PDB file of C-alpha atoms in Angstrom:
ATOM      1  CA  UNK A   1      -3.961  -5.996  32.118  1.00 92.00           C
ATOM      2  CA  UNK A   2      -2.727  -2.728  30.595  1.00 95.00           C
ATOM      3  CA  UNK A   3      -4.113  -1.881  27.194  1.00 95.00           C
ATOM      4  CA  UNK A   4      -3.757   1.055  24.778  1.00 97.00           C
ATOM      5  CA  UNK A   5      -7.177   2.654  24.327  1.00 96.00           C
ATOM      6  CA  UNK A   6      -8.641   4.256  21.219  1.00 95.00           C
ATOM      7  CA  UNK A   7     -11.644   6.441  22.181  1.00 94.00           C
ATOM      8  CA  UNK A   8     -14.041   6.891  19.228  1.00 94.00           C
ATOM      9  CA  UNK A   9     -17.550   8.143  18.500  1.00 93.00           C
ATOM     10  CA  UNK A  10     -18.651   4.551  17.925  1.00 95.00           C
ATOM     11  CA  UNK A  11     -19.160   1.238  19.691  1.00 97.00           C
ATOM     12  CA  UNK A  12     -17.606  -2.037  18.571  1.00 96.00           C
ATOM     13  CA  UNK A  13     -19.182  -5.301  19.702  1.00 96.00           C
ATOM     14  CA  UNK A  14     -17.427  -8.661  20.081  1.00 96.00           C
ATOM     15  CA  UNK A  15     -17.331 -10.288  16.656  1.00 93.00           C
ATOM     16  CA  UNK A  16     -17.952  -6.962  14.921  1.00 93.00           C
ATOM     17  CA  UNK A  17     -15.664  -5.499  12.305  1.00 93.00           C
ATOM     18  CA  UNK A  18     -14.634  -1.858  12.093  1.00 94.00           C
ATOM     19  CA  UNK A  19     -12.581  -0.302   9.273  1.00 95.00           C
ATOM     20  CA  UNK A  20     -10.413   2.570  10.506  1.00 96.00           C
ATOM     21  CA  UNK A  21      -8.196   5.174   8.881  1.00 95.00           C
ATOM     22  CA  UNK A  22      -5.379   6.016  11.302  1.00 94.00           C
ATOM     23  CA  UNK A  23      -3.402   9.246  10.908  1.00 92.00           C
ATOM     24  CA  UNK A  24      -2.747  10.724  14.373  1.00 90.00           C
ATOM     25  CA  UNK A  25       0.841  10.087  15.473  1.00 91.00           C
ATOM     26  CA  UNK A  26      -0.043   8.471  18.812  1.00 92.00           C
ATOM     27  CA  UNK A  27      -2.382   5.988  17.102  1.00 93.00           C
ATOM     28  CA  UNK A  28       0.057   5.311  14.250  1.00 94.00           C
ATOM     29  CA  UNK A  29       2.600   4.219  16.869  1.00 93.00           C
ATOM     30  CA  UNK A  30      -0.066   2.129  18.662  1.00 95.00           C
ATOM     31  CA  UNK A  31      -1.039   0.389  15.398  1.00 95.00           C
ATOM     32  CA  UNK A  32       2.600  -0.258  14.423  1.00 94.00           C
ATOM     33  CA  UNK A  33       3.170  -1.886  17.826  1.00 95.00           C
ATOM     34  CA  UNK A  34      -0.054  -3.923  17.573  1.00 96.00           C
ATOM     35  CA  UNK A  35       0.893  -5.215  14.104  1.00 95.00           C
ATOM     36  CA  UNK A  36       4.525  -5.962  15.029  1.00 95.00           C
ATOM     37  CA  UNK A  37       3.630  -7.861  18.220  1.00 96.00           C
ATOM     38  CA  UNK A  38       0.210  -9.155  17.068  1.00 95.00           C
ATOM     39  CA  UNK A  39      -1.364  -7.631  20.172  1.00 96.00           C
ATOM     40  CA  UNK A  40      -4.847  -6.188  20.711  1.00 97.00           C
ATOM     41  CA  UNK A  41      -5.911  -2.699  21.736  1.00 97.00           C
ATOM     42  CA  UNK A  42      -9.147  -1.329  23.148  1.00 98.00           C
ATOM     43  CA  UNK A  43     -11.861   0.694  21.462  1.00 97.00           C
ATOM     44  CA  UNK A  44     -14.170   2.684  23.749  1.00 96.00           C
ATOM     45  CA  UNK A  45     -17.010   5.056  22.967  1.00 96.00           C
ATOM     46  CA  UNK A  46     -16.268   8.627  24.005  1.00 94.00           C
ATOM     47  CA  UNK A  47     -18.242   9.800  27.032  1.00 92.00           C
ATOM     48  CA  UNK A  48     -16.766  13.335  27.001  1.00 88.00           C
ATOM     49  CA  UNK A  49     -14.416  15.205  24.707  1.00 80.00           C
ATOM     50  CA  UNK A  50     -13.386  14.898  21.073  1.00 74.00           C
ATOM     51  CA  UNK A  51     -11.934  12.117  18.915  1.00 69.00           C
ATOM     52  CA  UNK A  52      -9.086  14.156  17.483  1.00 70.00           C
ATOM     53  CA  UNK A  53      -6.522  16.037  19.517  1.00 66.00           C
ATOM     54  CA  UNK A  54      -6.683  14.281  22.867  1.00 66.00           C
ATOM     55  CA  UNK A  55      -8.585  14.687  26.091  1.00 75.00           C
ATOM     56  CA  UNK A  56     -11.374  12.227  25.263  1.00 82.00           C
ATOM     57  CA  UNK A  57     -12.883  10.482  28.298  1.00 88.00           C
ATOM     58  CA  UNK A  58     -14.072   6.966  27.427  1.00 94.00           C
ATOM     59  CA  UNK A  59     -17.074   5.049  28.738  1.00 96.00           C
ATOM     60  CA  UNK A  60     -15.953   2.422  31.284  1.00 96.00           C
ATOM     61  CA  UNK A  61     -16.905  -0.576  29.095  1.00 97.00           C
ATOM     62  CA  UNK A  62     -15.174  -1.089  25.758  1.00 98.00           C
ATOM     63  CA  UNK A  63     -14.131  -3.844  23.392  1.00 98.00           C
ATOM     64  CA  UNK A  64     -10.776  -5.513  22.932  1.00 98.00           C
ATOM     65  CA  UNK A  65     -10.022  -5.606  19.192  1.00 98.00           C
ATOM     66  CA  UNK A  66      -7.501  -7.402  17.016  1.00 97.00           C
ATOM     67  CA  UNK A  67      -6.230  -6.119  13.672  1.00 97.00           C
ATOM     68  CA  UNK A  68      -7.248  -8.626  10.995  1.00 95.00           C
ATOM     69  CA  UNK A  69      -6.188  -6.610   7.912  1.00 95.00           C
ATOM     70  CA  UNK A  70      -3.983  -3.597   7.390  1.00 96.00           C
ATOM     71  CA  UNK A  71      -2.500  -1.488   4.633  1.00 95.00           C
ATOM     72  CA  UNK A  72      -0.411   1.671   4.467  1.00 91.00           C
ATOM     73  CA  UNK A  73      -1.457   3.246   1.138  1.00 89.00           C
ATOM     74  CA  UNK A  74       0.644   6.334   1.824  1.00 90.00           C
ATOM     75  CA  UNK A  75       3.211   7.364   4.385  1.00 90.00           C
ATOM     76  CA  UNK A  76       1.612   8.358   7.664  1.00 88.00           C
ATOM     77  CA  UNK A  77      -1.777   6.723   7.076  1.00 93.00           C
ATOM     78  CA  UNK A  78      -2.833   3.215   8.100  1.00 94.00           C
ATOM     79  CA  UNK A  79      -6.009   1.570   6.897  1.00 96.00           C
ATOM     80  CA  UNK A  80      -6.941  -1.272   9.226  1.00 97.00           C
ATOM     81  CA  UNK A  81      -9.814  -3.646   9.761  1.00 95.00           C
ATOM     82  CA  UNK A  82     -10.273  -4.381  13.460  1.00 96.00           C
ATOM     83  CA  UNK A  83     -12.437  -7.180  14.821  1.00 95.00           C
ATOM     84  CA  UNK A  84     -13.994  -7.157  18.284  1.00 96.00           C
ATOM     85  CA  UNK A  85     -12.795  -9.970  20.549  1.00 96.00           C
ATOM     86  CA  UNK A  86     -14.256  -9.390  24.002  1.00 97.00           C
ATOM     87  CA  UNK A  87     -15.643  -6.692  26.276  1.00 98.00           C
ATOM     88  CA  UNK A  88     -13.591  -5.117  29.056  1.00 98.00           C
ATOM     89  CA  UNK A  89     -14.086  -2.774  31.998  1.00 98.00           C
ATOM     90  CA  UNK A  90     -11.646   0.087  32.596  1.00 97.00           C
ATOM     91  CA  UNK A  91     -10.383   0.274  36.170  1.00 96.00           C
ATOM     92  CA  UNK A  92      -8.186   3.323  35.651  1.00 94.00           C
ATOM     93  CA  UNK A  93      -6.339   5.245  32.952  1.00 94.00           C
ATOM     94  CA  UNK A  94      -3.120   7.121  32.445  1.00 94.00           C
ATOM     95  CA  UNK A  95      -2.084   9.327  29.554  1.00 92.00           C
ATOM     96  CA  UNK A  96       1.375   8.836  28.072  1.00 92.00           C
ATOM     97  CA  UNK A  97       3.529  11.800  27.043  1.00 91.00           C
ATOM     98  CA  UNK A  98       2.490  11.292  23.403  1.00 89.00           C
ATOM     99  CA  UNK A  99      -1.193  11.554  24.388  1.00 88.00           C
ATOM    100  CA  UNK A 100      -2.018   7.839  24.092  1.00 92.00           C
ATOM    101  CA  UNK A 101      -4.488   6.681  26.721  1.00 94.00           C
ATOM    102  CA  UNK A 102      -3.513   3.481  28.545  1.00 95.00           C
ATOM    103  CA  UNK A 103      -6.166   1.633  30.497  1.00 96.00           C
ATOM    104  CA  UNK A 104      -5.919  -0.828  33.342  1.00 97.00           C
ATOM    105  CA  UNK A 105      -8.644  -3.208  32.195  1.00 97.00           C
ATOM    106  CA  UNK A 106     -10.466  -6.328  33.297  1.00 97.00           C
ATOM    107  CA  UNK A 107     -11.666  -8.648  30.525  1.00 97.00           C
ATOM    108  CA  UNK A 108     -15.348  -9.436  31.003  1.00 97.00           C
ATOM    109  CA  UNK A 109     -16.637 -12.960  30.636  1.00 94.00           C
ATOM    110  CA  UNK A 110     -18.111 -13.676  27.206  1.00 92.00           C
ATOM    111  CA  UNK A 111     -21.810 -14.387  27.017  1.00 92.00           C
ATOM    112  CA  UNK A 112     -22.535 -18.033  26.255  1.00 92.00           C
ATOM    113  CA  UNK A 113     -24.266 -18.661  22.938  1.00 92.00           C
ATOM    114  CA  UNK A 114     -27.977 -19.302  23.375  1.00 94.00           C
ATOM    115  CA  UNK A 115     -30.657 -19.990  20.764  1.00 96.00           C
ATOM    116  CA  UNK A 116     -32.774 -17.069  19.604  1.00 96.00           C
ATOM    117  CA  UNK A 117     -36.002 -17.345  21.634  1.00 95.00           C
ATOM    118  CA  UNK A 118     -39.054 -18.141  19.497  1.00 94.00           C
ATOM    119  CA  UNK A 119     -40.778 -14.863  20.412  1.00 95.00           C
ATOM    120  CA  UNK A 120     -37.716 -12.933  19.148  1.00 95.00           C
ATOM    121  CA  UNK A 121     -37.251 -14.753  15.807  1.00 94.00           C
ATOM    122  CA  UNK A 122     -38.161 -11.525  13.988  1.00 91.00           C
ATOM    123  CA  UNK A 123     -34.753 -10.115  14.993  1.00 94.00           C
ATOM    124  CA  UNK A 124     -32.868 -12.958  13.296  1.00 95.00           C
ATOM    125  CA  UNK A 125     -35.038 -12.731  10.168  1.00 94.00           C
ATOM    126  CA  UNK A 126     -34.528  -8.990   9.808  1.00 93.00           C
ATOM    127  CA  UNK A 127     -30.800  -9.396  10.357  1.00 94.00           C
ATOM    128  CA  UNK A 128     -30.702 -12.133   7.699  1.00 94.00           C
ATOM    129  CA  UNK A 129     -32.268  -9.680   5.191  1.00 93.00           C
ATOM    130  CA  UNK A 130     -29.791  -6.949   6.162  1.00 92.00           C
ATOM    131  CA  UNK A 131     -26.831  -9.306   5.735  1.00 91.00           C
ATOM    132  CA  UNK A 132     -28.112 -10.398   2.303  1.00 91.00           C
ATOM    133  CA  UNK A 133     -28.522  -6.746   1.285  1.00 89.00           C
ATOM    134  CA  UNK A 134     -25.156  -5.510   2.592  1.00 86.00           C
ATOM    135  CA  UNK A 135     -23.100  -8.626   1.848  1.00 81.00           C
ATOM    136  CA  UNK A 136     -22.084 -11.431   4.171  1.00 76.00           C
ATOM    137  CA  UNK A 137     -18.366 -10.628   3.936  1.00 77.00           C
ATOM    138  CA  UNK A 138     -18.916  -7.682   6.312  1.00 76.00           C
ATOM    139  CA  UNK A 139     -20.190  -9.927   9.089  1.00 80.00           C
ATOM    140  CA  UNK A 140     -17.626 -12.708   9.452  1.00 76.00           C
ATOM    141  CA  UNK A 141     -18.956 -16.138  10.371  1.00 81.00           C
ATOM    142  CA  UNK A 142     -22.742 -15.891  10.440  1.00 85.00           C
ATOM    143  CA  UNK A 143     -24.702 -17.497  13.278  1.00 91.00           C
ATOM    144  CA  UNK A 144     -28.370 -16.545  12.902  1.00 92.00           C
ATOM    145  CA  UNK A 145     -29.395 -19.103  15.528  1.00 92.00           C
ATOM    146  CA  UNK A 146     -27.158 -17.533  18.223  1.00 95.00           C
ATOM    147  CA  UNK A 147     -28.966 -14.799  20.165  1.00 96.00           C
ATOM    148  CA  UNK A 148     -25.669 -13.189  21.262  1.00 96.00           C
ATOM    149  CA  UNK A 149     -24.431 -12.889  17.665  1.00 96.00           C
ATOM    150  CA  UNK A 150     -27.802 -11.654  16.369  1.00 96.00           C
ATOM    151  CA  UNK A 151     -28.064  -9.038  19.137  1.00 96.00           C
ATOM    152  CA  UNK A 152     -24.548  -7.710  18.612  1.00 96.00           C
ATOM    153  CA  UNK A 153     -24.912  -7.538  14.824  1.00 95.00           C
ATOM    154  CA  UNK A 154     -28.295  -5.768  15.006  1.00 95.00           C
ATOM    155  CA  UNK A 155     -26.907  -3.296  17.540  1.00 96.00           C
ATOM    156  CA  UNK A 156     -24.158  -2.496  15.018  1.00 94.00           C
ATOM    157  CA  UNK A 157     -26.304  -2.037  11.923  1.00 92.00           C
ATOM    158  CA  UNK A 158     -29.446  -0.358  13.228  1.00 93.00           C
ATOM    159  CA  UNK A 159     -29.426   3.476  13.325  1.00 92.00           C
ATOM    160  CA  UNK A 160     -29.246   3.722  17.111  1.00 94.00           C
ATOM    161  CA  UNK A 161     -27.873   6.698  19.055  1.00 94.00           C
ATOM    162  CA  UNK A 162     -24.382   6.185  20.491  1.00 94.00           C
ATOM    163  CA  UNK A 163     -25.729   6.146  24.070  1.00 94.00           C
ATOM    164  CA  UNK A 164     -28.121   3.290  23.180  1.00 95.00           C
ATOM    165  CA  UNK A 165     -25.362   1.267  21.522  1.00 95.00           C
ATOM    166  CA  UNK A 166     -23.211   1.762  24.605  1.00 97.00           C
ATOM    167  CA  UNK A 167     -26.006   0.507  26.883  1.00 96.00           C
ATOM    168  CA  UNK A 168     -26.382  -2.574  24.675  1.00 96.00           C
ATOM    169  CA  UNK A 169     -22.625  -3.224  24.901  1.00 97.00           C
ATOM    170  CA  UNK A 170     -22.675  -2.846  28.686  1.00 96.00           C
ATOM    171  CA  UNK A 171     -25.557  -5.291  29.111  1.00 94.00           C
ATOM    172  CA  UNK A 172     -24.622  -8.904  29.873  1.00 93.00           C
ATOM    173  CA  UNK A 173     -28.211 -10.070  29.419  1.00 94.00           C
ATOM    174  CA  UNK A 174     -28.518 -11.513  25.914  1.00 95.00           C
ATOM    175  CA  UNK A 175     -32.300 -11.887  25.936  1.00 94.00           C
ATOM    176  CA  UNK A 176     -32.858  -8.379  27.355  1.00 95.00           C
ATOM    177  CA  UNK A 177     -30.604  -6.937  24.610  1.00 95.00           C
ATOM    178  CA  UNK A 178     -32.514  -8.805  21.909  1.00 95.00           C
ATOM    179  CA  UNK A 179     -35.857  -7.768  23.424  1.00 95.00           C
ATOM    180  CA  UNK A 180     -34.850  -4.076  23.323  1.00 94.00           C
ATOM    181  CA  UNK A 181     -33.759  -4.444  19.698  1.00 95.00           C
ATOM    182  CA  UNK A 182     -37.019  -6.223  18.811  1.00 94.00           C
ATOM    183  CA  UNK A 183     -38.997  -3.352  20.375  1.00 93.00           C
ATOM    184  CA  UNK A 184     -36.975  -0.847  18.340  1.00 92.00           C
ATOM    185  CA  UNK A 185     -37.645  -2.836  15.141  1.00 89.00           C
ATOM    186  CA  UNK A 186     -41.369  -3.086  15.869  1.00 86.00           C
ATOM    187  CA  UNK A 187     -41.567   0.706  16.299  1.00 86.00           C
ATOM    188  CA  UNK A 188     -39.813   1.184  12.957  1.00 82.00           C
ATOM    189  CA  UNK A 189     -42.133  -1.247  11.178  1.00 77.00           C
ATOM    190  CA  UNK A 190     -45.371   0.239  12.579  1.00 69.00           C
TER     191      UNK A 190
END
């Protein structure tokens, strides 16, 4: 499947929400098309290059996102709220004349929900406290018993380097992801 790509200095996980302010012409056109046709686009962390101006090279694994809210408070600026749907792998890219990156992508199979293992319950408890502090409206439907959901949400909210977030997105091993996050939390607590 061909998909417009939006390389950013961030990682979006399936089920995660990302507010964006869109002002570059190529992305304004992409967002207008996505809203008009109710179609998704891809967000990928930048491996090389810059966010603004073109030439960014994305990591090979990104997230398909859907626009769930949008507003145009002034001409030439979109405010959107995008929600992650599923992960994808980029097979190849081409750059359109306007600078928009188009990827040939393969949608990756979603991880099946599994219960949070007993030895990793700390991760769900810490996430529960974070959600209460920040506000549940930022997290969509909450599923503290689902290890996939807990791992993705912790990976979003913890102050991890971009490269670490990307590794967590690329991993298809739910328990390994949660174990890495639990180790990070234990280091922060001690």
